[in-house]
mmCIF file with all atom_site columns, C-alpha atoms in Angstrom:
data_model
loop_
_atom_site.group_PDB
_atom_site.id
_atom_site.type_symbol
_atom_site.label_atom_id
_atom_site.label_alt_id
_atom_site.label_comp_id
_atom_site.label_asym_id
_atom_site.label_entity_id
_atom_site.label_seq_id
_atom_site.pdbx_PDB_ins_code
_atom_site.Cartn_x
_atom_site.Cartn_y
_atom_site.Cartn_z
_atom_site.occupancy
_atom_site.B_iso_or_equiv
_atom_site.pdbx_formal_charge
_atom_site.auth_seq_id
_atom_site.auth_comp_id
_atom_site.auth_asym_id
_atom_site.auth_atom_id
_atom_site.pdbx_PDB_model_num
ATOM 1   C CA . LEU D 1 1   ? -55.931 168.901 -152.141 1.00 93.00 ? 993  LEU D CA 1
ATOM 2   C CA . CYS D 1 2   ? -53.325 167.584 -154.565 1.00 92.00 ? 994  CYS D CA 1
ATOM 3   C CA . PRO D 1 3   ? -49.871 168.675 -153.416 1.00 89.00 ? 995  PRO D CA 1
ATOM 4   C CA . ARG D 1 4   ? -46.957 167.701 -155.604 1.00 83.00 ? 996  ARG D CA 1
ATOM 5   C CA . GLY D 1 5   ? -45.597 164.228 -155.113 1.00 80.00 ? 997  GLY D CA 1
ATOM 6   C CA . ALA D 1 6   ? -42.018 163.009 -155.438 1.00 79.00 ? 998  ALA D CA 1
ATOM 7   C CA . GLY D 1 7   ? -42.034 164.726 -158.831 1.00 73.00 ? 999  GLY D CA 1
ATOM 8   C CA . THR D 1 8   ? -44.150 167.575 -160.105 1.00 70.00 ? 1000 THR D CA 1
ATOM 9   C CA . ASN D 1 9   ? -47.223 165.378 -160.357 1.00 76.00 ? 1001 ASN D CA 1
ATOM 10  C CA . THR D 1 10  ? -49.109 163.118 -157.969 1.00 84.00 ? 1002 THR D CA 1
ATOM 11  C CA . ILE D 1 11  ? -51.502 160.165 -158.152 1.00 89.00 ? 1003 ILE D CA 1
ATOM 12  C CA . ARG D 1 12  ? -53.831 162.163 -155.873 1.00 92.00 ? 1004 ARG D CA 1
ATOM 13  C CA . LEU D 1 13  ? -54.772 164.268 -158.887 1.00 93.00 ? 1005 LEU D CA 1
ATOM 14  C CA . PHE D 1 14  ? -56.111 161.325 -160.859 1.00 92.00 ? 1006 PHE D CA 1
ATOM 15  C CA . GLU D 1 15  ? -57.820 159.813 -157.823 1.00 95.00 ? 1007 GLU D CA 1
ATOM 16  C CA . THR D 1 16  ? -59.557 163.156 -157.262 1.00 96.00 ? 1008 THR D CA 1
ATOM 17  C CA . LEU D 1 17  ? -60.767 163.305 -160.869 1.00 96.00 ? 1009 LEU D CA 1
ATOM 18  C CA . LYS D 1 18  ? -62.039 159.732 -160.682 1.00 96.00 ? 1010 LYS D CA 1
ATOM 19  C CA . ALA D 1 19  ? -64.010 160.614 -157.543 1.00 97.00 ? 1011 ALA D CA 1
ATOM 20  C CA . GLY D 1 20  ? -65.603 163.577 -159.340 1.00 97.00 ? 1012 GLY D CA 1
ATOM 21  C CA . ARG D 1 21  ? -64.042 166.151 -157.040 1.00 97.00 ? 1013 ARG D CA 1
ATOM 22  C CA . VAL D 1 22  ? -62.319 169.429 -157.875 1.00 97.00 ? 1014 VAL D CA 1
ATOM 23  C CA . PRO D 1 23  ? -58.547 169.002 -157.679 1.00 96.00 ? 1015 PRO D CA 1
ATOM 24  C CA . VAL D 1 24  ? -56.688 171.820 -155.966 1.00 96.00 ? 1016 VAL D CA 1
ATOM 25  C CA . ILE D 1 25  ? -53.244 171.382 -157.487 1.00 95.00 ? 1017 ILE D CA 1
ATOM 26  C CA . ILE D 1 26  ? -50.462 172.665 -155.235 1.00 93.00 ? 1018 ILE D CA 1
ATOM 27  C CA . SER D 1 27  ? -47.275 172.753 -157.289 1.00 90.00 ? 1019 SER D CA 1
ATOM 28  C CA . ASP D 1 28  ? -45.060 175.395 -158.850 1.00 89.00 ? 1020 ASP D CA 1
ATOM 29  C CA . GLN D 1 29  ? -43.682 173.115 -161.548 1.00 87.00 ? 1021 GLN D CA 1
ATOM 30  C CA . TRP D 1 30  ? -46.749 171.096 -162.528 1.00 88.00 ? 1022 TRP D CA 1
ATOM 31  C CA . VAL D 1 31  ? -47.248 170.654 -166.262 1.00 88.00 ? 1023 VAL D CA 1
ATOM 32  C CA . ALA D 1 32  ? -50.791 169.712 -167.193 1.00 89.00 ? 1024 ALA D CA 1
ATOM 33  C CA . PRO D 1 33  ? -51.112 166.500 -169.196 1.00 85.00 ? 1025 PRO D CA 1
ATOM 34  C CA . GLN D 1 34  ? -52.373 167.216 -172.696 1.00 83.00 ? 1026 GLN D CA 1
ATOM 35  C CA . GLY D 1 35  ? -56.013 166.695 -173.386 1.00 88.00 ? 1027 GLY D CA 1
ATOM 36  C CA . PRO D 1 36  ? -58.617 168.013 -170.999 1.00 94.00 ? 1028 PRO D CA 1
ATOM 37  C CA . ASN D 1 37  ? -59.355 171.658 -170.300 1.00 96.00 ? 1029 ASN D CA 1
ATOM 38  C CA . TRP D 1 38  ? -57.767 171.738 -166.834 1.00 96.00 ? 1030 TRP D CA 1
ATOM 39  C CA . ALA D 1 39  ? -58.919 175.280 -166.065 1.00 95.00 ? 1031 ALA D CA 1
ATOM 40  C CA . SER D 1 40  ? -62.557 174.177 -166.329 1.00 96.00 ? 1032 SER D CA 1
ATOM 41  C CA . PHE D 1 41  ? -62.377 171.712 -163.426 1.00 97.00 ? 1033 PHE D CA 1
ATOM 42  C CA . SER D 1 42  ? -59.277 172.366 -161.323 1.00 96.00 ? 1034 SER D CA 1
ATOM 43  C CA . LEU D 1 43  ? -57.616 175.081 -159.282 1.00 96.00 ? 1035 LEU D CA 1
ATOM 44  C CA . ARG D 1 44  ? -53.880 175.654 -159.344 1.00 94.00 ? 1036 ARG D CA 1
ATOM 45  C CA . ILE D 1 45  ? -52.148 177.069 -156.282 1.00 94.00 ? 1037 ILE D CA 1
ATOM 46  C CA . SER D 1 46  ? -48.521 178.122 -155.971 1.00 93.00 ? 1038 SER D CA 1
ATOM 47  C CA . GLU D 1 47  ? -46.624 176.291 -153.217 1.00 92.00 ? 1039 GLU D CA 1
ATOM 48  C CA . LYS D 1 48  ? -45.911 179.604 -151.486 1.00 94.00 ? 1040 LYS D CA 1
ATOM 49  C CA . CYS D 1 49  ? -49.645 180.458 -151.388 1.00 94.00 ? 1041 CYS D CA 1
ATOM 50  C CA . VAL D 1 50  ? -50.939 177.495 -149.378 1.00 94.00 ? 1042 VAL D CA 1
ATOM 51  C CA . ASP D 1 51  ? -52.111 179.869 -146.654 1.00 95.00 ? 1043 ASP D CA 1
ATOM 52  C CA . SER D 1 52  ? -54.554 181.350 -149.184 1.00 95.00 ? 1044 SER D CA 1
ATOM 53  C CA . ILE D 1 53  ? -56.222 178.042 -150.090 1.00 96.00 ? 1045 ILE D CA 1
ATOM 54  C CA . PRO D 1 54  ? -59.378 178.560 -147.976 1.00 96.00 ? 1046 PRO D CA 1
ATOM 55  C CA . ALA D 1 55  ? -59.973 182.018 -149.511 1.00 96.00 ? 1047 ALA D CA 1
ATOM 56  C CA . ILE D 1 56  ? -59.299 180.780 -153.054 1.00 95.00 ? 1048 ILE D CA 1
ATOM 57  C CA . ILE D 1 57  ? -61.702 177.867 -152.607 1.00 95.00 ? 1049 ILE D CA 1
ATOM 58  C CA . TYR D 1 58  ? -64.336 180.195 -151.145 1.00 96.00 ? 1050 TYR D CA 1
ATOM 59  C CA . ASP D 1 59  ? -63.994 182.484 -154.202 1.00 96.00 ? 1051 ASP D CA 1
ATOM 60  C CA . HIS D 1 60  ? -64.775 179.529 -156.494 1.00 96.00 ? 1052 HIS D CA 1
ATOM 61  C CA . GLU D 1 61  ? -67.501 177.935 -154.363 1.00 95.00 ? 1053 GLU D CA 1
ATOM 62  C CA . THR D 1 62  ? -70.335 178.755 -156.773 1.00 96.00 ? 1054 THR D CA 1
ATOM 63  C CA . ARG D 1 63  ? -68.461 176.953 -159.583 1.00 96.00 ? 1055 ARG D CA 1
ATOM 64  C CA . TRP D 1 64  ? -67.932 173.785 -157.512 1.00 95.00 ? 1056 TRP D CA 1
ATOM 65  C CA . PRO D 1 65  ? -70.869 171.676 -158.855 1.00 96.00 ? 1057 PRO D CA 1
ATOM 66  C CA . ASP D 1 66  ? -69.971 172.363 -162.503 1.00 97.00 ? 1058 ASP D CA 1
ATOM 67  C CA . MET D 1 67  ? -66.266 171.838 -161.840 1.00 98.00 ? 1059 MET D CA 1
ATOM 68  C CA . SER D 1 68  ? -66.961 168.522 -160.093 1.00 97.00 ? 1060 SER D CA 1
ATOM 69  C CA . SER D 1 69  ? -68.986 167.252 -163.043 1.00 98.00 ? 1061 SER D CA 1
ATOM 70  C CA . ALA D 1 70  ? -66.312 168.411 -165.475 1.00 98.00 ? 1062 ALA D CA 1
ATOM 71  C CA . ALA D 1 71  ? -63.605 166.695 -163.396 1.00 97.00 ? 1063 ALA D CA 1
ATOM 72  C CA . ARG D 1 72  ? -65.408 163.351 -163.503 1.00 97.00 ? 1064 ARG D CA 1
ATOM 73  C CA . GLN D 1 73  ? -66.048 163.756 -167.229 1.00 97.00 ? 1065 GLN D CA 1
ATOM 74  C CA . ALA D 1 74  ? -62.366 164.535 -167.834 1.00 97.00 ? 1066 ALA D CA 1
ATOM 75  C CA . TRP D 1 75  ? -61.460 161.339 -165.982 1.00 96.00 ? 1067 TRP D CA 1
ATOM 76  C CA . ALA D 1 76  ? -63.875 159.306 -168.118 1.00 97.00 ? 1068 ALA D CA 1
ATOM 77  C CA . ASP D 1 77  ? -62.706 160.896 -171.377 1.00 96.00 ? 1069 ASP D CA 1
ATOM 78  C CA . TRP D 1 78  ? -58.959 160.979 -170.790 1.00 93.00 ? 1070 TRP D CA 1
ATOM 79  C CA . PHE D 1 79  ? -57.742 158.717 -167.966 1.00 93.00 ? 1071 PHE D CA 1
ATOM 80  C CA . SER D 1 80  ? -60.218 155.895 -167.295 1.00 95.00 ? 1072 SER D CA 1
ATOM 81  C CA . ASP D 1 81  ? -59.341 152.256 -167.924 1.00 94.00 ? 1073 ASP D CA 1
ATOM 82  C CA . GLU D 1 82  ? -61.635 152.232 -170.962 1.00 95.00 ? 1074 GLU D CA 1
ATOM 83  C CA . VAL D 1 83  ? -59.683 154.952 -172.820 1.00 95.00 ? 1075 VAL D CA 1
ATOM 84  C CA . LEU D 1 84  ? -56.188 154.840 -171.333 1.00 91.00 ? 1076 LEU D CA 1
ATOM 85  C CA . PHE D 1 85  ? -54.791 152.274 -173.787 1.00 93.00 ? 1077 PHE D CA 1
ATOM 86  C CA . ASP D 1 86  ? -55.953 154.362 -176.751 1.00 93.00 ? 1078 ASP D CA 1
ATOM 87  C CA . ARG D 1 87  ? -54.600 157.568 -175.182 1.00 90.00 ? 1079 ARG D CA 1
ATOM 88  C CA . ILE D 1 88  ? -51.198 155.956 -174.645 1.00 90.00 ? 1080 ILE D CA 1
ATOM 89  C CA . GLY D 1 89  ? -51.242 154.741 -178.245 1.00 93.00 ? 1081 GLY D CA 1
ATOM 90  C CA . ASP D 1 90  ? -52.076 158.255 -179.453 1.00 91.00 ? 1082 ASP D CA 1
ATOM 91  C CA . ALA D 1 91  ? -49.221 159.709 -177.386 1.00 87.00 ? 1083 ALA D CA 1
ATOM 92  C CA . LEU D 1 92  ? -46.750 157.153 -178.759 1.00 89.00 ? 1084 LEU D CA 1
ATOM 93  C CA . GLU D 1 93  ? -47.893 157.860 -182.303 1.00 91.00 ? 1085 GLU D CA 1
ATOM 94  C CA . MET D 1 94  ? -47.379 161.585 -181.716 1.00 88.00 ? 1086 MET D CA 1
ATOM 95  C CA . LEU D 1 95  ? -43.858 160.946 -180.393 1.00 84.00 ? 1087 LEU D CA 1
ATOM 96  C CA . VAL D 1 96  ? -42.986 158.922 -183.472 1.00 82.00 ? 1088 VAL D CA 1
ATOM 97  C CA . THR D 1 97  ? -44.425 161.405 -185.969 1.00 86.00 ? 1089 THR D CA 1
ATOM 98  C CA . ARG D 1 98  ? -42.913 164.465 -184.278 1.00 85.00 ? 1090 ARG D CA 1
ATOM 99  C CA . ARG D 1 99  ? -39.481 163.084 -183.479 1.00 78.00 ? 1091 ARG D CA 1
ATOM 100 C CA . GLN D 1 100 ? -36.615 165.298 -184.547 1.00 78.00 ? 1092 GLN D CA 1
ATOM 101 C CA . ILE D 1 101 ? -33.840 162.708 -184.409 1.00 76.00 ? 1093 ILE D CA 1
ATOM 102 C CA . PRO D 1 102 ? -34.188 159.657 -186.705 1.00 75.00 ? 1094 PRO D CA 1
ATOM 103 C CA . GLU D 1 103 ? -34.645 156.368 -184.811 1.00 73.00 ? 1095 GLU D CA 1
ATOM 104 C CA . TYR D 1 104 ? -31.476 154.789 -186.212 1.00 74.00 ? 1096 TYR D CA 1
ATOM 105 C CA . LEU D 1 105 ? -29.466 157.720 -184.818 1.00 75.00 ? 1097 LEU D CA 1
ATOM 106 C CA . ALA D 1 106 ? -31.339 157.930 -181.504 1.00 71.00 ? 1098 ALA D CA 1
ATOM 107 C CA . GLN D 1 107 ? -30.507 154.267 -180.807 1.00 72.00 ? 1099 GLN D CA 1
ATOM 108 C CA . ARG D 1 108 ? -26.793 155.029 -181.108 1.00 73.00 ? 1100 ARG D CA 1
ATOM 109 C CA . LEU D 1 109 ? -26.855 158.022 -178.757 1.00 71.00 ? 1101 LEU D CA 1
ATOM 110 C CA . PRO D 1 110 ? -26.295 157.376 -175.053 1.00 64.00 ? 1102 PRO D CA 1
ATOM 111 C CA . SER D 1 111 ? -29.192 158.112 -172.777 1.00 64.00 ? 1103 SER D CA 1
ATOM 112 C CA . LEU D 1 112 ? -28.854 161.211 -170.621 1.00 57.00 ? 1104 LEU D CA 1
ATOM 113 C CA . GLY D 1 113 ? -28.640 159.032 -167.509 1.00 58.00 ? 1105 GLY D CA 1
ATOM 114 C CA . SER D 1 114 ? -25.766 156.940 -168.812 1.00 63.00 ? 1106 SER D CA 1
ATOM 115 C CA . LEU D 1 115 ? -24.031 160.018 -170.222 1.00 62.00 ? 1107 LEU D CA 1
ATOM 116 C CA . ASP D 1 116 ? -24.301 161.723 -166.820 1.00 63.00 ? 1108 ASP D CA 1
ATOM 117 C CA . TRP D 1 117 ? -22.898 158.592 -165.146 1.00 63.00 ? 1109 TRP D CA 1
ATOM 118 C CA . ARG D 1 118 ? -20.003 158.426 -167.636 1.00 67.00 ? 1110 ARG D CA 1
ATOM 119 C CA . LEU D 1 119 ? -19.156 162.090 -167.079 1.00 70.00 ? 1111 LEU D CA 1
ATOM 120 C CA . ARG D 1 120 ? -19.182 161.671 -163.297 1.00 70.00 ? 1112 ARG D CA 1
ATOM 121 C CA . VAL D 1 121 ? -16.949 158.560 -163.454 1.00 70.00 ? 1113 VAL D CA 1
ATOM 122 C CA . THR D 1 122 ? -14.546 160.239 -165.874 1.00 75.00 ? 1114 THR D CA 1
ATOM 123 C CA . GLY D 1 123 ? -14.459 163.382 -163.708 1.00 69.00 ? 1115 GLY D CA 1
ATOM 124 C CA . SER D 1 124 ? -13.798 161.320 -160.603 1.00 72.00 ? 1116 SER D CA 1
ATOM 125 C CA . ARG D 1 125 ? -10.972 159.430 -162.317 1.00 75.00 ? 1117 ARG D CA 1
ATOM 126 C CA . LEU D 1 126 ? -9.503  162.689 -163.576 1.00 77.00 ? 1118 LEU D CA 1
ATOM 127 C CA . LYS D 1 127 ? -9.564  164.188 -160.068 1.00 76.00 ? 1119 LYS D CA 1
ATOM 128 C CA . CYS D 1 128 ? -7.796  161.090 -158.696 1.00 75.00 ? 1120 CYS D CA 1
ATOM 129 C CA . ALA D 1 129 ? -5.157  161.224 -161.421 1.00 75.00 ? 1121 ALA D CA 1
ATOM 130 C CA . ILE D 1 130 ? -4.476  164.919 -160.755 1.00 78.00 ? 1122 ILE D CA 1
ATOM 131 C CA . ARG D 1 131 ? -4.358  164.278 -157.004 1.00 76.00 ? 1123 ARG D CA 1
ATOM 132 C CA . ASP D 1 132 ? -1.949  161.355 -157.494 1.00 77.00 ? 1124 ASP D CA 1
ATOM 133 C CA . HIS D 1 133 ? 0.243   163.352 -159.897 1.00 75.00 ? 1125 HIS D CA 1
ATOM 134 C CA . PHE D 1 134 ? 0.542   166.412 -157.676 1.00 80.00 ? 1126 PHE D CA 1
ATOM 135 C CA . GLY D 1 135 ? 0.539   164.501 -154.390 1.00 70.00 ? 1127 GLY D CA 1
ATOM 136 C CA . HIS D 1 136 ? -2.545  166.147 -152.808 1.00 58.00 ? 1128 HIS D CA 1
#
């Protein structure tokens, strides 16, 4: 079983693939990493349907050997140490070629995190100024 982690994904998923097992992904917001055909070797379960996991697994039991082999092959092809560097390079190349904001402009824009922090600080200062002005 691969329930969501702190985010929508979890290291359990990749450990399961490496072990050649069928990942049962339990997450409502999981977005499959690009590359492998996830439907061929994994099951996806909504978080509200965890009670149905035994029945869902039973329904797919005859597919288990093929799914296990496909899971291990997906690990080897997409996430293993031997290919990971190249896959990261491919992803970076795709980001560069598909970017919609030129690099020189993107470098001048604040990150969303710092923009959020600036808005919160400004809002807090504004609240204090209003409170001080009106005496509340």
